[in-house]
Coordinates of C-alpha atoms in Angstrom, one line a residue:
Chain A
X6 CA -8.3 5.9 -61.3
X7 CA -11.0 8.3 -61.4
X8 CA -14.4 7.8 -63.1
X9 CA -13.8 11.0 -64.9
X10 CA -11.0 9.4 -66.9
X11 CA -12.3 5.9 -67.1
X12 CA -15.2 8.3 -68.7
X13 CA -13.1 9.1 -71.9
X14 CA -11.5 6.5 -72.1
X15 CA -14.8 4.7 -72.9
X16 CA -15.5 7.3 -75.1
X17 CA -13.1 7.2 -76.9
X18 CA -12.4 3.8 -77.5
X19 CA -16.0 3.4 -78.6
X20 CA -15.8 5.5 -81.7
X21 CA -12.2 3.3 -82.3
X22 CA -14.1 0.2 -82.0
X23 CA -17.4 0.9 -83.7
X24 CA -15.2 1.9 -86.6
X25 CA -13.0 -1.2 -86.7
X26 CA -16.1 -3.1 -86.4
X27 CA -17.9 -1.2 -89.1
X28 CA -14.8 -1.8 -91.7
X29 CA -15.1 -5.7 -91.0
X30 CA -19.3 -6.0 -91.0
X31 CA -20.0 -2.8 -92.9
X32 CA -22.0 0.3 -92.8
X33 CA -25.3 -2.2 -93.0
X34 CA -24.5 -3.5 -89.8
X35 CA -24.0 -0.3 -87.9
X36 CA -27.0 -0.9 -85.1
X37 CA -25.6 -4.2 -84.4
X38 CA -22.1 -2.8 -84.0
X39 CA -23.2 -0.4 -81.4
X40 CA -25.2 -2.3 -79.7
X41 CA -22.1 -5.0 -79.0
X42 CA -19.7 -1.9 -78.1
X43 CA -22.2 -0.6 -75.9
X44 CA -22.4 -4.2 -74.1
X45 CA -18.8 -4.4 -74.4
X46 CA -18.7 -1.5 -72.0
X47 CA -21.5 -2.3 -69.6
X48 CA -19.1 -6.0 -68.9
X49 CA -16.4 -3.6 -68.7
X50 CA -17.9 -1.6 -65.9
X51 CA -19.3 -4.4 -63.8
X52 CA -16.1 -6.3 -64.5
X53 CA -13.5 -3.3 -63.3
X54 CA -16.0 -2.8 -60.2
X55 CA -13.6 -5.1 -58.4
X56 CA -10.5 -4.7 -60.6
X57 CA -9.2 -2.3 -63.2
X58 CA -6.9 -4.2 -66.0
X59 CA -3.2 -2.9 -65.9
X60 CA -4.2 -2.0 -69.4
X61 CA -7.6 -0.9 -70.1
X62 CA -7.0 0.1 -73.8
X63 CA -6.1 -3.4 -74.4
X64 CA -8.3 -4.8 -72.1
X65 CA -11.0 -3.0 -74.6
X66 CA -9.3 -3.5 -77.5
X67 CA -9.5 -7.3 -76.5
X68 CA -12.8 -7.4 -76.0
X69 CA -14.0 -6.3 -79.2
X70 CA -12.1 -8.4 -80.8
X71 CA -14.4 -10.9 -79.2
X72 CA -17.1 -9.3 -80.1
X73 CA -16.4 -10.1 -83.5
X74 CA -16.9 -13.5 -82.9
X75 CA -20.6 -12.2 -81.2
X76 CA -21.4 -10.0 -84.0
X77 CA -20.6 -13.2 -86.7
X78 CA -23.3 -15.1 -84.4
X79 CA -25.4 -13.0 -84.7
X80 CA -25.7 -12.5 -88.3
X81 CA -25.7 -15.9 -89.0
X82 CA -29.0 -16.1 -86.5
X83 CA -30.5 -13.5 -88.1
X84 CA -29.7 -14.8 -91.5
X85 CA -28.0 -11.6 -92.4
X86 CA -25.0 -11.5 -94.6
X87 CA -21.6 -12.0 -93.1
X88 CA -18.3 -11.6 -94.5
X89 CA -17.1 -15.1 -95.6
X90 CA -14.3 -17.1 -93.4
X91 CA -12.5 -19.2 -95.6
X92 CA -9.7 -20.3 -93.4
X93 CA -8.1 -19.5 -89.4
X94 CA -5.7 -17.4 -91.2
X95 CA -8.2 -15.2 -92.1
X96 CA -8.4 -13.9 -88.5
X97 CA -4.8 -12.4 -89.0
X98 CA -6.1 -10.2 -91.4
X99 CA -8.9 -9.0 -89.1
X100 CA -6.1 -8.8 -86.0
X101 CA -4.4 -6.5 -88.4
X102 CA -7.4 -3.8 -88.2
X103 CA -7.0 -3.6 -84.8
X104 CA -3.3 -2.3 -85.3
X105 CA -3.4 1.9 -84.1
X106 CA -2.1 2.5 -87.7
X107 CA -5.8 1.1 -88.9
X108 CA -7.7 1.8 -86.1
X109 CA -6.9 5.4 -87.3
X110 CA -7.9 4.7 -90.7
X111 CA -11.3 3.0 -89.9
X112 CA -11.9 6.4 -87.6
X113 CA -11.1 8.5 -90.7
X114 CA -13.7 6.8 -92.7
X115 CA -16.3 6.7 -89.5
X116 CA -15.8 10.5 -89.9
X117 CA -15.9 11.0 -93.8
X118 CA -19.5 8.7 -93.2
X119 CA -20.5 10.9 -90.3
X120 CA -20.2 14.1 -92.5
X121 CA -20.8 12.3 -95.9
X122 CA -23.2 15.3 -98.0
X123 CA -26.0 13.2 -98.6
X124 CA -26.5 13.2 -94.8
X125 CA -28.8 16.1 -93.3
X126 CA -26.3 18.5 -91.7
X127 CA -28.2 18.9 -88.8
X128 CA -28.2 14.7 -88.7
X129 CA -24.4 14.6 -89.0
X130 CA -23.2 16.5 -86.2
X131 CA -25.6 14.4 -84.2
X132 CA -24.2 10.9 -86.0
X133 CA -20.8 12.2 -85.6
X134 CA -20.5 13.1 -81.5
X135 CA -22.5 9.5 -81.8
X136 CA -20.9 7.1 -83.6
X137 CA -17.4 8.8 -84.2
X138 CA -16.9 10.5 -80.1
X139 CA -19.1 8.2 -78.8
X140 CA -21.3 10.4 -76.9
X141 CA -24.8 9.1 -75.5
X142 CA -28.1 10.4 -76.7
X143 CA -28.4 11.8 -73.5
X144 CA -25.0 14.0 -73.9
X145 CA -25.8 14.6 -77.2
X146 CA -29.4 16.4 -76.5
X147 CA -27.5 18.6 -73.6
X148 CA -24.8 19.1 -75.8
X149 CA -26.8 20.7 -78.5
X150 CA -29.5 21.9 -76.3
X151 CA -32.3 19.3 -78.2
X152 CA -34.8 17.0 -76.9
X153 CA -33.2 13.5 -76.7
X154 CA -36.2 12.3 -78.6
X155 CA -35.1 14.9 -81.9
X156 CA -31.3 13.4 -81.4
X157 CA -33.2 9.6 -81.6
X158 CA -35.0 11.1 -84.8
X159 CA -31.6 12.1 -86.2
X160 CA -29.5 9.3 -85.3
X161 CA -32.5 7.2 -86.7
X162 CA -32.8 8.9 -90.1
X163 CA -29.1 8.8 -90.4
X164 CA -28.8 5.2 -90.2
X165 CA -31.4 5.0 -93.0
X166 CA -29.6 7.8 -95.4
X167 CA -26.6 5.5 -94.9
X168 CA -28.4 2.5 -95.9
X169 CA -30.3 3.7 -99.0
X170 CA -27.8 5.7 -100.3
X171 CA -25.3 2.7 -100.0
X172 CA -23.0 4.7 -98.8
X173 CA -19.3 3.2 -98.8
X174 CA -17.2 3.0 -95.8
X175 CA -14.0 4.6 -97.4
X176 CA -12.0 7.7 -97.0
X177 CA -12.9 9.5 -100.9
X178 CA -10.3 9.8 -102.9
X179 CA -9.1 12.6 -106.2
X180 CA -11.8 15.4 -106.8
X181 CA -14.4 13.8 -104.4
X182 CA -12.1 14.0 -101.5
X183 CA -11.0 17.6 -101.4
X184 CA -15.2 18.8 -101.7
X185 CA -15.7 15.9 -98.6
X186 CA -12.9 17.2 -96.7
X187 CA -14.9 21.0 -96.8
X188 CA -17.7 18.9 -95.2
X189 CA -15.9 17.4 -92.5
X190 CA -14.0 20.8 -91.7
X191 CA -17.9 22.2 -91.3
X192 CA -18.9 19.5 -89.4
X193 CA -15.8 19.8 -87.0
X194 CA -15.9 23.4 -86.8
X195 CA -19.8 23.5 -85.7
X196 CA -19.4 21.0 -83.3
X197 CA -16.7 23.7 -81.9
X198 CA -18.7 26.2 -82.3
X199 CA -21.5 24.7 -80.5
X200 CA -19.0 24.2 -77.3
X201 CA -17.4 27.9 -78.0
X202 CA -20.2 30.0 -78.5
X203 CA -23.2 28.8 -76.2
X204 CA -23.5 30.5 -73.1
X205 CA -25.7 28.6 -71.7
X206 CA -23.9 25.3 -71.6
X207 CA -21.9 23.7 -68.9
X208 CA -18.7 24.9 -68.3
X209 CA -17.9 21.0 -68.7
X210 CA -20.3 20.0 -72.1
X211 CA -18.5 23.5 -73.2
X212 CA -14.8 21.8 -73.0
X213 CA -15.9 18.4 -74.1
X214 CA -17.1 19.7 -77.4
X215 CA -14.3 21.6 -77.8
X216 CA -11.9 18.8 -77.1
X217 CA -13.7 16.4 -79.3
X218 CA -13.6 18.7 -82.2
X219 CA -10.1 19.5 -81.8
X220 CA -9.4 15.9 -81.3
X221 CA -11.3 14.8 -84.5
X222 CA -9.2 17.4 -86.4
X223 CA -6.1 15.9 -85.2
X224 CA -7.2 13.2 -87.0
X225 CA -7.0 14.9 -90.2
X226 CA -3.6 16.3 -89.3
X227 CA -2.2 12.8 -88.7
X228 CA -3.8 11.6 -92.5
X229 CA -1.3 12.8 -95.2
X230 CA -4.2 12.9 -97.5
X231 CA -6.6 15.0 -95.0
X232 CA -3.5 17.3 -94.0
X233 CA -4.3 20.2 -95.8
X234 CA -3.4 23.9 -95.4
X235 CA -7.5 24.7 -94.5
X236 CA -7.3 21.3 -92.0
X237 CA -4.2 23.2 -90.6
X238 CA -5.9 26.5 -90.4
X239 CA -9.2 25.1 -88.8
X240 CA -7.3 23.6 -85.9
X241 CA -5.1 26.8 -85.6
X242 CA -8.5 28.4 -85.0
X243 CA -9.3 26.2 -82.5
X244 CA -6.4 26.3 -80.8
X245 CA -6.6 30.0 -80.5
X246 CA -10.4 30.1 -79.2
X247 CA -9.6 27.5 -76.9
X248 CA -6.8 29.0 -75.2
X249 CA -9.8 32.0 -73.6
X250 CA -12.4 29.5 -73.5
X251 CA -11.1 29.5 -69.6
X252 CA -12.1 33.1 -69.0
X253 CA -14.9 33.4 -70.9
X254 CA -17.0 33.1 -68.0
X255 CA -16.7 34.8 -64.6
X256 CA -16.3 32.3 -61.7
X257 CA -20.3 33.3 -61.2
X258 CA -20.8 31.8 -65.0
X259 CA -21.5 35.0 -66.0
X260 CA -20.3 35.5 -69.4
X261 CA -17.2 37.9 -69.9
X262 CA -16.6 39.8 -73.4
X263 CA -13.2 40.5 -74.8
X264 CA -13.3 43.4 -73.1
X265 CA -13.6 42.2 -69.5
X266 CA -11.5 38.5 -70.3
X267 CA -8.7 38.4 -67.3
X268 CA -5.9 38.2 -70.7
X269 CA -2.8 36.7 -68.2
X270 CA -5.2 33.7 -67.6
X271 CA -5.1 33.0 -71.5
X272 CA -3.6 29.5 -71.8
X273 CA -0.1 30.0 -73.6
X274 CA 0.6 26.4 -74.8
X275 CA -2.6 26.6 -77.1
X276 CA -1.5 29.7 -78.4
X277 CA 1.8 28.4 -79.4
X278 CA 0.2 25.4 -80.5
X279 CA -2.1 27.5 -82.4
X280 CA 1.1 29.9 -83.9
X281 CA 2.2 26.4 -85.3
X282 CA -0.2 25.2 -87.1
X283 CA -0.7 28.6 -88.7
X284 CA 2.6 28.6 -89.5
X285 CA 1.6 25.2 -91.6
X286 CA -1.3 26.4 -92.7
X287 CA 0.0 29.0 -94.8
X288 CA 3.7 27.5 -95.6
X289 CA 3.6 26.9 -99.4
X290 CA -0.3 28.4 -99.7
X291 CA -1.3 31.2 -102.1
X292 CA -5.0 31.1 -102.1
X293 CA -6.9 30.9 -98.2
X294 CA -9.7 29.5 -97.1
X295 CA -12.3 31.0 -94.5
X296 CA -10.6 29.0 -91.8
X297 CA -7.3 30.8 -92.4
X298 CA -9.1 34.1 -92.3
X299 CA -10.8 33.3 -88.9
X300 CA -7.9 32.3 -87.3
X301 CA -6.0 35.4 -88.1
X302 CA -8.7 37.3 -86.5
X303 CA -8.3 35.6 -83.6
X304 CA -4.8 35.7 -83.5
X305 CA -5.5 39.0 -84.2
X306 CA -7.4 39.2 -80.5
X307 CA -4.7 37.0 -78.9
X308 CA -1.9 39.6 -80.0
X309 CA -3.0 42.6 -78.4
X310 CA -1.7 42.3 -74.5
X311 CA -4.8 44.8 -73.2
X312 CA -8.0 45.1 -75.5
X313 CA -6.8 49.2 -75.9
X314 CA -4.1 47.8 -77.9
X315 CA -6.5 45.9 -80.2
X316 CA -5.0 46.3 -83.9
X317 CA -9.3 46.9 -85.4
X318 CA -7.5 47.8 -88.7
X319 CA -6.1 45.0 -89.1
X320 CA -9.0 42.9 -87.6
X321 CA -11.4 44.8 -90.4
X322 CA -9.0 43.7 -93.0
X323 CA -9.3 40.2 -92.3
X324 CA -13.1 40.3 -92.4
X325 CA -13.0 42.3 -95.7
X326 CA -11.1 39.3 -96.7
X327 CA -13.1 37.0 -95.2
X328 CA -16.1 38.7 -96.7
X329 CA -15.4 37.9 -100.2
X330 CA -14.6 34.5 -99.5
X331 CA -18.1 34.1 -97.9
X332 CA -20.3 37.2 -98.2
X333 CA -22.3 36.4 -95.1
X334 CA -24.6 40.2 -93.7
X335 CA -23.0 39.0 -90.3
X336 CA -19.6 39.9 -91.2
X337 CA -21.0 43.4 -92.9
X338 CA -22.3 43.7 -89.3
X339 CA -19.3 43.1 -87.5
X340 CA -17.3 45.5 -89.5
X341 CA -20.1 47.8 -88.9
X342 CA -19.3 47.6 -85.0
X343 CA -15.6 47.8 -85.2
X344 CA -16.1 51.0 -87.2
X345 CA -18.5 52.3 -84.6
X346 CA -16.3 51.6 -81.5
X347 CA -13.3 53.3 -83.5
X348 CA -15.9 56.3 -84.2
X349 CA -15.3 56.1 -87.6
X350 CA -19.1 56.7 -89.0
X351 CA -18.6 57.1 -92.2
X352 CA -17.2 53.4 -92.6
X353 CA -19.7 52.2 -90.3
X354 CA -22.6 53.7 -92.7
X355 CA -21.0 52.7 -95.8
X356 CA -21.6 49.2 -94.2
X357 CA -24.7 49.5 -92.5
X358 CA -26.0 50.4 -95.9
X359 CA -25.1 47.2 -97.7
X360 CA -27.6 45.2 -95.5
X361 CA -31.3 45.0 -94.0
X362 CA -32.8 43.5 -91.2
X363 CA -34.5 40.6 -93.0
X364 CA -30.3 39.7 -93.3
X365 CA -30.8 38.4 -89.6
X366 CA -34.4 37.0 -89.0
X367 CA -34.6 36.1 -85.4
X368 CA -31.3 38.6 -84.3
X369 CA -32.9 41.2 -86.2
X370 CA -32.0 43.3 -82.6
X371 CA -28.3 42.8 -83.6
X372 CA -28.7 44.9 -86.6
X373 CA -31.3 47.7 -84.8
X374 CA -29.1 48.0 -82.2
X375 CA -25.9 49.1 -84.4
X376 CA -27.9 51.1 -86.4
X377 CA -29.1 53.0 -82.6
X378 CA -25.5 52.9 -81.8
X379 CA -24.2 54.2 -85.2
X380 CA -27.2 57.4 -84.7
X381 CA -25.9 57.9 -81.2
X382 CA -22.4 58.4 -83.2
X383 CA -23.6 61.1 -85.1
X384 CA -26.1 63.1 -82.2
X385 CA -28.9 61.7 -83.6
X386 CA -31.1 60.7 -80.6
X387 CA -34.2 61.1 -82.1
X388 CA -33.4 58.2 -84.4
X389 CA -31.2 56.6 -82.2
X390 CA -34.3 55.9 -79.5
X391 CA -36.4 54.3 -82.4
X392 CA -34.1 51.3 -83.5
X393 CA -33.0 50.8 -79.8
X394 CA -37.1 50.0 -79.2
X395 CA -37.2 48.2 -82.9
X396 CA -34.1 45.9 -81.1
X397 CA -36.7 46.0 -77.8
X398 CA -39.3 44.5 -79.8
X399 CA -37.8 41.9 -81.6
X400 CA -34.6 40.8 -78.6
X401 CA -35.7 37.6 -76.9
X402 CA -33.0 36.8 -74.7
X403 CA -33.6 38.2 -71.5
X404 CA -29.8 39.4 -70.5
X405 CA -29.5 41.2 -73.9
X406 CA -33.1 42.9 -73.4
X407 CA -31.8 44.2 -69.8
X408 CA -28.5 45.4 -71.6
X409 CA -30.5 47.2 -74.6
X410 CA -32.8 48.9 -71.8
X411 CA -29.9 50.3 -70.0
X412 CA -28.8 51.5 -73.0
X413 CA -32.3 53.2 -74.0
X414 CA -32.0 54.8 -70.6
X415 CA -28.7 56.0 -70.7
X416 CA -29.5 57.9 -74.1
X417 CA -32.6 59.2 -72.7
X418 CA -31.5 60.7 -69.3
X419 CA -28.0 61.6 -70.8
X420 CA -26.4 60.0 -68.2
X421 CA -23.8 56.9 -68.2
Chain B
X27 CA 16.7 -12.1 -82.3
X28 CA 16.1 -14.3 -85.1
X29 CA 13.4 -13.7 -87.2
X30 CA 11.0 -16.6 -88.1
X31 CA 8.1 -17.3 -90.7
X32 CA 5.4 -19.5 -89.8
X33 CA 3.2 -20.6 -92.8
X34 CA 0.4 -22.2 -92.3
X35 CA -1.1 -24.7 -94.6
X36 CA -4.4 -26.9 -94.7
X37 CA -7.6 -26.8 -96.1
X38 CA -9.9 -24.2 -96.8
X39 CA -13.3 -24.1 -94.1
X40 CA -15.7 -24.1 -96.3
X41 CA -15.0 -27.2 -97.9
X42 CA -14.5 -29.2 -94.6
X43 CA -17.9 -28.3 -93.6
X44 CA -17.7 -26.5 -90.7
X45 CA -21.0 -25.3 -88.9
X46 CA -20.5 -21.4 -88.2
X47 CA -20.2 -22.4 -84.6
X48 CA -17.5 -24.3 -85.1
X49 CA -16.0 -21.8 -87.3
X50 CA -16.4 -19.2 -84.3
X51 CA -15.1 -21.4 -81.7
X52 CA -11.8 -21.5 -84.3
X53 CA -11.9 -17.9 -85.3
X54 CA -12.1 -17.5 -81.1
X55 CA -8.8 -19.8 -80.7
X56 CA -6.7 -17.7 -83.6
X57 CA -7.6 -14.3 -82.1
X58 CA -6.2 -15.6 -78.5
X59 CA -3.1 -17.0 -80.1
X60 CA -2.6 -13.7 -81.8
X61 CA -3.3 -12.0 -78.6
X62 CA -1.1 -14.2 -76.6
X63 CA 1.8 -13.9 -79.2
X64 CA 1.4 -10.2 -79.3
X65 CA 1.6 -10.1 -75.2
X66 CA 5.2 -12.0 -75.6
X67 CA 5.7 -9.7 -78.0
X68 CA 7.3 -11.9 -80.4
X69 CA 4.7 -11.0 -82.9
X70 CA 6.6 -9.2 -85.9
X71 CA 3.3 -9.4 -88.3
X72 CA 1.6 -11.8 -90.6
X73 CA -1.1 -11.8 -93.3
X74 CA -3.8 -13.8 -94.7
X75 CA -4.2 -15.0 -97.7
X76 CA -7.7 -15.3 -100.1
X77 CA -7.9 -18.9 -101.2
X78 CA -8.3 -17.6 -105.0
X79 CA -5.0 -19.4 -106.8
X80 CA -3.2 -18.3 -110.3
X81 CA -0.6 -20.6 -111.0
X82 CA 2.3 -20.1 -114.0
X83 CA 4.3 -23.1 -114.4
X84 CA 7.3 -24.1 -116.8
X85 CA 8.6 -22.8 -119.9
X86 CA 5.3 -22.0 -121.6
X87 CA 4.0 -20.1 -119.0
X88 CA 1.3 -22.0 -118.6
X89 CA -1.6 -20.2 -116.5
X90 CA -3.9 -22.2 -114.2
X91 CA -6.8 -20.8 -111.8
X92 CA -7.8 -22.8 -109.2
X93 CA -9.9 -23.2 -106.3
X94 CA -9.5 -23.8 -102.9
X95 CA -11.7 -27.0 -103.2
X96 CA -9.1 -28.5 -106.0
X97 CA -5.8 -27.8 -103.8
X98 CA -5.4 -30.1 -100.9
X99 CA -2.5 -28.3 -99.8
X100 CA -3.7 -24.7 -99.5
X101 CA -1.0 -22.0 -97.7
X102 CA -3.6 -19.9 -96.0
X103 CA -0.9 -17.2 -94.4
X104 CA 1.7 -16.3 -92.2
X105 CA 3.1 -15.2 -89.3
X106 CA 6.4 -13.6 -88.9
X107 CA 7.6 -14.1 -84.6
X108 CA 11.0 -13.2 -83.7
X109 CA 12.8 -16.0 -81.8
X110 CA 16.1 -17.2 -80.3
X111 CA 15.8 -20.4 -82.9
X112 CA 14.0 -23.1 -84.5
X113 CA 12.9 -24.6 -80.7
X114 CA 11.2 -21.5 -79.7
X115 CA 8.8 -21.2 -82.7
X116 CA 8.2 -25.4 -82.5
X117 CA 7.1 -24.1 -79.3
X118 CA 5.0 -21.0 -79.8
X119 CA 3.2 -23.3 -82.7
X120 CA 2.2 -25.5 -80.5
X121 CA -0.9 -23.5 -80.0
X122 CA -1.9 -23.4 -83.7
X123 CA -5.7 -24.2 -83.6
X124 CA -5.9 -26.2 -86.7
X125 CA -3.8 -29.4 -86.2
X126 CA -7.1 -31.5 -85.8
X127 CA -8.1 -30.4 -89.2
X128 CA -4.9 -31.7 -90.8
X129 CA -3.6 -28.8 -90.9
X130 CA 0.3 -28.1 -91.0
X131 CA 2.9 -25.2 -89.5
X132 CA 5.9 -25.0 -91.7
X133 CA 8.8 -23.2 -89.6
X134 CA 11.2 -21.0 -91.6
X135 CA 14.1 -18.8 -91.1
X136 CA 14.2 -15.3 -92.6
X137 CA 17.2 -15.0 -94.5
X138 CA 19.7 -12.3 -93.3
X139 CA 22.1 -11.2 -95.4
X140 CA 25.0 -8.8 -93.7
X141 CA 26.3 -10.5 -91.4

């Protein structure tokens, strides 16, 4: 087997065995749990060195059932409480959690924990790729791009929230659960994001964060209570960025827009896959969710066979939509540059007009540079020249800097 | 295939004073006769029972609670193993870990009705 599989596997199986573990000892034990999966995996290692199990899953799912016994040792050394044994048939019932039926359960409530409100957001991506996808610290920090010392931080002040707040180790249920399910969804679709969007990732952290947050939203598709039309629509979404993740880079790493993506290389499955779910997503729906409009704007994308055939009407549509679900100054932006590409000022200004560059703090240069393109638009060089250098002042990113230069050049000389 | 029910009955741990080593090295004993059960696959499920007791008896209706401590005879839980008769499961409890503590395996048939 290769190390590369043997890799996820682990993985994988830690964040089903940390959460099995977790609905036996509970949420208070957590740091004693990890610890015992992690050593659980070290045996594994040295032990597989000379031979791999005919089946590792059970091999692991084997072991941590041991480690049960280790973890009940343990409390009692330390004096900490431990769930009562009253008989050997008590042990059935804990065999029973390790059935794939509840091993999905205990995952669903790792992940409802993970993403639970009371947590810092920026703590319960970390907590999540930790304890749920059982990432290490290490893959963490690259995965984010933080110091592994911050990811310690997080990890070490989620532990605590969980503690104080008492949190329970349940999937919520009524009201609560439909406002807790938004919170996973954002959760999931950050940690996507975070694959998806950075550029400077790679190639390989890029698809493992993808993956995982596709995999986690599986999970809620597999849930009957978690299988919403917005859980549908987020994984459409998914599945539909995924299938260019592929040709989002040049074979130099050099990132490729829409524009220049090789479209034949798109990966057809995901697309289906993604057509699906959509499908689901909207079957007996009336009201959408921001998920649904995302995804239909990059099916949107994914329709048009060459980016000339690019249906922008239909694409500005969806982010008027999309606007008035969440009336973010990026989307006003966006619109703003589909307007200007389609030479259609008027619209462009009508947009332009709703927003300022305080809207965008540190990509402030995003905004000047539209403007700049939107006075080039209308022959106005003069005014065109002086947001392209407000964009030059305030642009950090090197690449974007040499692209906004060219551009100032261009304008200046005339010539393209 | 036949389908059996093992019940297992005997007294509760905590009032035979067992020393949470002990209890481990049981605990340790059921999870490998699970395991090995569930690797002949003959294992067709099972659950355990809380030792908290609410017994109705006779025309009155009469409602006791009890305690583990006050019933000598406690059924703990169950397994249900598929098997070609009563032989097989005598021999697949054999490895019941309790039989030192008094404790007993009743052997059962599930009842099947259409045949």
């Amino acid at each position: 087997m290769e190390p590369k599989i043997i890799d996820h596997l682990f993985r994988h199986h830690s964040g089903k065995m940390i959460s099995v573990l977790t609905r036996i000892f509970g949420l208070a034990h957590l740091e004693i749990i990890e610890d015992a999966v992690q050593d659980t995996f070290i045996k594994a290692s040295i032990s597989w060195r000379q031979q791999q199990p005919d089946h590792p899953e059970a091999w692991l799912t084997k072991a941590a059932k041991n480690r049960v016994l280790d973890i009940f040792r343990k409390l009692n050394t330390e004096k900490k409480h431990a769930p009562t044994i009253y008989q050997g048939t008590d042990t059935i019932a804990i065999n029973e959690l390790f059935l794939d039926t509840e091993i999905e359960d205990a995952q669903l409530r790792m992940i409802f924990t993970a993403c639970h409100p009371k947590l810092d957001p920026k703590d319960r991506i970390s907590f999540a790729l930790k304890t749920v996808s059982g990432f290490s610290i290490k893959e963490i920090s690259s995965a984010l791009l933080t110091k592994e010392e911050t990811i310690k931080k997080r990890l070490f002040r989620a532990r605590k929230t969980i503690q104080q707040a008492d949190l329970k180790f349940h999937i919520p249920q009524g009201k609560e659960l439909s406002e807790r399910l938004e919170s996973v969804m954002e959760v999931l679709y950050l940690i996507f994001n975070e694959g998806f969007h950075s550029n400077k990732k790679e190639k390989l952290i890029r698809e493992d964060l993808c993956g995982e947050a596709m995999r986690l939203c599986q999970m809620l598709l597999k849930n009957e209570h978690t299988r919403i039309p917005s859980s549908y629509a987020l994984f459409a979404l998914m599945c539909f960025h995924s299938a260019r993740l592929d040709t989002k880079t040049s074979s130099e790493n050099e990132v490729l827009d829409l524009k220049s993506q090789d479209r034949s290389q798109w990966h057809f499955p995901l697309i289906k896959l993604g057509n699906a779910m959509m499908n689901k997503a909207v079957a007996d729906e009336t009201t959408f969710s921001c998920y649904h409009y995302e995804a239909a704007i990059a099916a949107e994308h994914i329709r048009a066979a060459r980016f000339e055939d690019t249906n922008w009407d239909k694409i500005v549509y969806w982010y008027q939509c999309l606007y008035t679900l969440q009336p973010m100054p990026s989307h006003l932006l966006t619109m703003a540059v589909i307007c200007l590409q389609k030479e259609e000022a008027a619209k462009a200004k009508n947009y332009l007009d709703q927003i300022t560059s305080d809207d965008f703090a540190q990509r402030a240069y995003l905004y000047y540079a539209t403007l700049a393109d939107y006075f080039n638009l209308i022959n106005n060089k003069q005014e065109a020249i002086y947001y392209l250098d407000l964009a030059l002042n305030t642009v950090t990113n090197i690449l974007e800097k040499e692209y906004l230069e060219k551009k100032k050049l261009t304008l200046i000389t005339g010539k393209s | 295939m036949k389908e059996f029910m093992m019940i297992f009955i005997g007294a509760d741990y905590t009032d035979l004073g067992l020393s949470p080593e002990e209890l481990q090295g049981r605990m340790g004993k059921w999870f490998a006769w699970g395991d090995k059960m569930e690797k002949a696959g003959v294992l067709r499920g099972g659950n355990a029972l809380t030792p908290d007791i609410r017994r109705i008896v006779g025309e009155n209706r009469t409602v006791t609670d009890l305690t583990s401590a006050e019933v000598k005879e406690l059924v703990g839980g169950y397994y249900l193993v598929a098997a070609k008769d009563f032989d097989a499961v005598q021999e697949i409890a054999q490895d019941f870990p309790d039989y030192d503590l008094g404790g007993t395996v009743e052997i059962r048939e599930i009842m099947v009705f259409d045949k």
